[in-house]
mmCIF file of C-alpha atoms in Angstrom:
data_model
loop_
_atom_site.group_PDB
_atom_site.id
_atom_site.type_symbol
_atom_site.label_atom_id
_atom_site.label_comp_id
_atom_site.label_asym_id
_atom_site.label_seq_id
_atom_site.Cartn_x
_atom_site.Cartn_y
_atom_site.Cartn_z
ATOM 1 C CA UNK A 1 140.147 98.116 113.362
ATOM 2 C CA UNK A 2 138.177 95.953 115.806
ATOM 3 C CA UNK A 3 135.186 97.481 117.538
ATOM 4 C CA UNK A 4 135.529 98.009 121.289
ATOM 5 C CA UNK A 5 132.810 97.482 123.834
ATOM 6 C CA UNK A 6 132.049 100.728 125.612
ATOM 7 C CA UNK A 7 130.340 101.493 128.886
ATOM 8 C CA UNK A 8 127.327 103.776 128.817
ATOM 9 C CA UNK A 9 125.790 105.237 131.997
ATOM 10 C CA UNK A 10 122.037 104.805 132.400
ATOM 11 C CA UNK A 11 119.423 105.906 134.886
ATOM 12 C CA UNK A 12 118.534 102.298 135.839
ATOM 13 C CA UNK A 13 121.988 101.126 136.795
ATOM 14 C CA UNK A 14 125.481 102.430 137.065
ATOM 15 C CA UNK A 15 126.628 101.135 133.682
ATOM 16 C CA UNK A 16 125.517 98.963 130.793
ATOM 17 C CA UNK A 17 127.817 97.533 128.163
ATOM 18 C CA UNK A 18 126.892 98.529 124.643
ATOM 19 C CA UNK A 19 127.777 96.352 121.700
ATOM 20 C CA UNK A 20 129.421 97.391 118.477
ATOM 21 C CA UNK A 21 126.147 97.794 116.573
ATOM 22 C CA UNK A 22 125.023 100.596 118.908
ATOM 23 C CA UNK A 23 128.373 102.326 118.478
ATOM 24 C CA UNK A 24 128.434 101.747 114.712
ATOM 25 C CA UNK A 25 129.051 104.673 112.419
ATOM 26 C CA UNK A 26 125.718 106.272 111.479
ATOM 27 C CA UNK A 27 124.578 105.890 107.899
ATOM 28 C CA UNK A 28 122.672 108.371 105.821
ATOM 29 C CA UNK A 29 118.941 108.056 105.288
ATOM 30 C CA UNK A 30 117.497 108.470 101.774
ATOM 31 C CA UNK A 31 117.438 112.241 102.381
ATOM 32 C CA UNK A 32 121.043 112.326 103.512
ATOM 33 C CA UNK A 33 120.417 112.645 107.261
ATOM 34 C CA UNK A 34 122.304 110.198 109.457
ATOM 35 C CA UNK A 35 120.324 107.749 111.587
ATOM 36 C CA UNK A 36 122.123 106.408 114.636
ATOM 37 C CA UNK A 37 119.601 105.155 117.180
ATOM 38 C CA UNK A 38 121.607 102.115 118.260
ATOM 39 C CA UNK A 39 119.962 99.688 115.822
ATOM 40 C CA UNK A 40 121.930 98.590 112.770
ATOM 41 C CA UNK A 41 120.763 99.554 109.279
ATOM 42 C CA UNK A 42 120.074 95.899 108.500
ATOM 43 C CA UNK A 43 117.947 95.408 111.617
ATOM 44 C CA UNK A 44 116.080 98.684 111.099
ATOM 45 C CA UNK A 45 115.240 97.619 107.543
ATOM 46 C CA UNK A 46 114.082 94.160 108.639
ATOM 47 C CA UNK A 47 111.986 95.575 111.481
ATOM 48 C CA UNK A 48 110.441 98.205 109.184
ATOM 49 C CA UNK A 49 109.576 95.467 106.689
ATOM 50 C CA UNK A 50 107.929 93.387 109.417
ATOM 51 C CA UNK A 51 106.025 96.426 110.671
ATOM 52 C CA UNK A 52 104.900 97.116 107.101
ATOM 53 C CA UNK A 53 103.307 93.649 107.065
ATOM 54 C CA UNK A 54 101.711 94.368 110.448
ATOM 55 C CA UNK A 55 100.382 97.698 109.161
ATOM 56 C CA UNK A 56 98.940 96.024 106.053
ATOM 57 C CA UNK A 57 97.292 93.324 108.169
ATOM 58 C CA UNK A 58 95.910 95.941 110.557
ATOM 59 C CA UNK A 59 94.492 98.074 107.768
ATOM 60 C CA UNK A 60 93.002 95.090 105.937
ATOM 61 C CA UNK A 61 91.342 93.891 109.142
ATOM 62 C CA UNK A 62 90.122 97.443 109.773
ATOM 63 C CA UNK A 63 88.449 97.549 106.336
ATOM 64 C CA UNK A 64 86.872 94.133 106.789
ATOM 65 C CA UNK A 65 85.571 95.020 110.257
ATOM 66 C CA UNK A 66 84.150 98.333 109.038
ATOM 67 C CA UNK A 67 82.525 96.545 106.092
ATOM 68 C CA UNK A 68 80.907 94.070 108.477
ATOM 69 C CA UNK A 69 79.727 96.924 110.732
ATOM 70 C CA UNK A 70 77.890 98.428 107.761
ATOM 71 C CA UNK A 71 76.489 95.156 106.446
ATOM 72 C CA UNK A 72 75.641 92.968 109.443
ATOM 73 C CA UNK A 73 72.015 91.801 109.650
ATOM 74 C CA UNK A 74 69.938 89.414 111.716
ATOM 75 C CA UNK A 75 68.921 88.950 115.347
ATOM 76 C CA UNK A 76 72.378 89.980 116.639
ATOM 77 C CA UNK A 77 72.427 93.169 114.551
ATOM 78 C CA UNK A 78 72.594 95.716 117.368
ATOM 79 C CA UNK A 79 75.169 93.775 119.400
ATOM 80 C CA UNK A 80 77.466 93.082 116.435
ATOM 81 C CA UNK A 81 77.004 96.515 114.845
ATOM 82 C CA UNK A 82 78.137 98.144 118.095
ATOM 83 C CA UNK A 83 80.914 95.600 118.747
ATOM 84 C CA UNK A 84 82.308 95.962 115.226
ATOM 85 C CA UNK A 85 82.332 99.767 115.617
ATOM 86 C CA UNK A 86 84.505 99.497 118.715
ATOM 87 C CA UNK A 87 86.805 97.055 116.945
ATOM 88 C CA UNK A 88 87.254 99.023 113.726
ATOM 89 C CA UNK A 89 87.850 102.213 115.733
ATOM 90 C CA UNK A 90 90.594 100.468 117.721
ATOM 91 C CA UNK A 91 92.175 99.152 114.499
ATOM 92 C CA UNK A 92 92.022 102.596 112.881
ATOM 93 C CA UNK A 93 93.768 104.116 115.884
ATOM 94 C CA UNK A 94 96.398 101.337 115.845
ATOM 95 C CA UNK A 95 97.532 102.026 112.280
ATOM 96 C CA UNK A 96 99.129 105.393 113.014
ATOM 97 C CA UNK A 97 101.570 104.244 115.744
ATOM 98 C CA UNK A 98 102.681 101.340 113.534
ATOM 99 C CA UNK A 99 103.299 103.647 110.564
ATOM 100 C CA UNK A 100 105.068 106.185 112.768
ATOM 101 C CA UNK A 101 107.380 103.500 114.169
ATOM 102 C CA UNK A 102 108.321 102.541 110.596
ATOM 103 C CA UNK A 103 109.138 106.208 109.956
ATOM 104 C CA UNK A 104 111.137 106.489 113.189
ATOM 105 C CA UNK A 105 113.246 103.583 111.933
ATOM 106 C CA UNK A 106 114.035 105.629 108.813
ATOM 107 C CA UNK A 107 111.815 103.896 106.264
ATOM 108 C CA UNK A 108 108.691 104.940 104.361
ATOM 109 C CA UNK A 109 105.409 103.487 105.586
ATOM 110 C CA UNK A 110 103.236 101.794 102.966
ATOM 111 C CA UNK A 111 99.933 103.548 102.455
ATOM 112 C CA UNK A 112 98.142 102.343 99.326
ATOM 113 C CA UNK A 113 95.616 99.602 98.699
ATOM 114 C CA UNK A 114 98.066 98.064 96.215
ATOM 115 C CA UNK A 115 100.879 97.984 98.779
ATOM 116 C CA UNK A 116 98.614 96.656 101.528
ATOM 117 C CA UNK A 117 97.294 93.968 99.161
ATOM 118 C CA UNK A 118 100.842 92.743 98.517
ATOM 119 C CA UNK A 119 101.951 92.909 102.157
ATOM 120 C CA UNK A 120 98.893 91.620 104.031
ATOM 121 C CA UNK A 121 98.505 88.001 105.116
ATOM 122 C CA UNK A 122 94.726 88.501 105.303
ATOM 123 C CA UNK A 123 92.302 88.107 102.421
ATOM 124 C CA UNK A 124 90.146 91.041 101.383
ATOM 125 C CA UNK A 125 86.603 91.245 102.751
ATOM 126 C CA UNK A 126 84.151 89.008 100.892
ATOM 127 C CA UNK A 127 82.479 90.721 97.917
ATOM 128 C CA UNK A 128 79.067 89.627 99.199
ATOM 129 C CA UNK A 129 78.519 90.221 102.919
ATOM 130 C CA UNK A 130 78.275 86.879 104.731
ATOM 131 C CA UNK A 131 75.817 85.991 107.478
ATOM 132 C CA UNK A 132 76.501 87.497 110.912
ATOM 133 C CA UNK A 133 78.196 84.491 112.499
ATOM 134 C CA UNK A 134 80.349 83.963 109.397
ATOM 135 C CA UNK A 135 81.464 87.581 109.804
ATOM 136 C CA UNK A 136 82.440 86.772 113.382
ATOM 137 C CA UNK A 137 84.392 83.688 112.247
ATOM 138 C CA UNK A 138 86.233 85.712 109.579
ATOM 139 C CA UNK A 139 87.152 88.354 112.162
ATOM 140 C CA UNK A 140 88.415 85.695 114.606
ATOM 141 C CA UNK A 141 90.710 84.380 111.864
ATOM 142 C CA UNK A 142 91.799 87.936 111.039
ATOM 143 C CA UNK A 143 92.722 88.837 114.606
ATOM 144 C CA UNK A 144 94.581 85.551 115.019
ATOM 145 C CA UNK A 145 96.501 86.208 111.783
ATOM 146 C CA UNK A 146 97.501 89.707 112.900
ATOM 147 C CA UNK A 147 98.636 88.277 116.237
ATOM 148 C CA UNK A 148 100.819 85.759 114.360
ATOM 149 C CA UNK A 149 102.331 88.564 112.279
ATOM 150 C CA UNK A 150 103.169 90.561 115.415
ATOM 151 C CA UNK A 151 104.475 87.525 117.309
ATOM 152 C CA UNK A 152 106.664 86.552 114.361
ATOM 153 C CA UNK A 153 108.659 89.758 114.818
ATOM 154 C CA UNK A 154 109.442 89.394 118.520
ATOM 155 C CA UNK A 155 112.760 87.532 118.141
ATOM 156 C CA UNK A 156 114.024 90.056 115.579
ATOM 157 C CA UNK A 157 113.177 93.106 117.687
ATOM 158 C CA UNK A 158 114.506 91.441 120.830
ATOM 159 C CA UNK A 159 117.819 90.632 119.122
ATOM 160 C CA UNK A 160 118.043 94.265 117.932
ATOM 161 C CA UNK A 161 117.272 95.607 121.431
ATOM 162 C CA UNK A 162 114.382 97.563 119.916
ATOM 163 C CA UNK A 163 112.283 98.149 123.027
ATOM 164 C CA UNK A 164 109.834 100.648 121.451
ATOM 165 C CA UNK A 165 108.872 98.110 118.787
ATOM 166 C CA UNK A 166 108.693 95.335 121.394
ATOM 167 C CA UNK A 167 106.288 97.491 123.388
ATOM 168 C CA UNK A 168 104.179 98.209 120.294
ATOM 169 C CA UNK A 169 104.038 94.507 119.382
ATOM 170 C CA UNK A 170 103.104 93.517 122.933
ATOM 171 C CA UNK A 171 100.244 96.026 122.918
ATOM 172 C CA UNK A 172 98.998 94.750 119.550
ATOM 173 C CA UNK A 173 99.218 91.115 120.661
ATOM 174 C CA UNK A 174 97.172 91.876 123.757
ATOM 175 C CA UNK A 175 94.410 93.543 121.726
ATOM 176 C CA UNK A 176 94.264 90.931 118.963
ATOM 177 C CA UNK A 177 94.320 87.925 121.262
ATOM 178 C CA UNK A 178 91.636 89.392 123.525
ATOM 179 C CA UNK A 179 89.439 90.411 120.578
ATOM 180 C CA UNK A 180 89.785 86.961 118.993
ATOM 181 C CA UNK A 181 88.753 85.375 122.297
ATOM 182 C CA UNK A 182 85.701 87.617 122.639
ATOM 183 C CA UNK A 183 84.598 86.969 119.070
ATOM 184 C CA UNK A 184 85.290 83.248 119.398
ATOM 185 C CA UNK A 185 82.994 83.193 122.445
ATOM 186 C CA UNK A 186 80.101 84.289 120.225
ATOM 187 C CA UNK A 187 80.560 81.163 118.107
ATOM 188 C CA UNK A 188 80.218 78.718 121.001
ATOM 189 C CA UNK A 189 76.918 76.896 121.303
#
C-alpha cells in the first residue's frame, strides 16, 4: 500500500506536510523498544555513525590539547598553558552532548581508546612533546579536521530533517573554526 502524505499541526504554522519516513512504522531498538522520532532507521544509523566519528575526533583533540597543556614550555608557557586549559575543558564538555545525541538516535556511543583510534581522523598526540609553536600548529590542524568532520554531516542531517543534530553540528563548527583562527593567529609573524 502506498504511503500517504499527512498534515501535522505545529505551533509555528497552521500545518506542515510530513513525508512517509516520519510516518513510517517504528522499528525495535536492540532492546526491543520501538524508536519513532520521524527519522528513518537508515538515516538514524548513518547520523549516529557520523556522530561517532565526530566524538572520536573531539576526544582525540581533547587528549592532545590536555597533553600540550601539561607539556608546553618556553617563553609563551603561561599564555599557552592557560589557553590550552580553556580549550581542553571546552572539548571535554562537548563530548557528552555528542555521545548523548548518538544515544537519542538509538545507537551505542563509542567510548574506548580502541574505538576512538579506529574512528578518528586525527593522529594521536606526538610521543615526544613538540615545541610550543608546533603544538599550536598541530592544534590548528586538529580543530580544522574536526570542523571538516562536522561539516561533512550537514547534508545528511538536513536531508533527514534532524534539527537537533544540525544545531549540535553548527555549535561545534562555530567553536572549532573560531579556535583554529585564534591559534592560527599565534603563528603569524
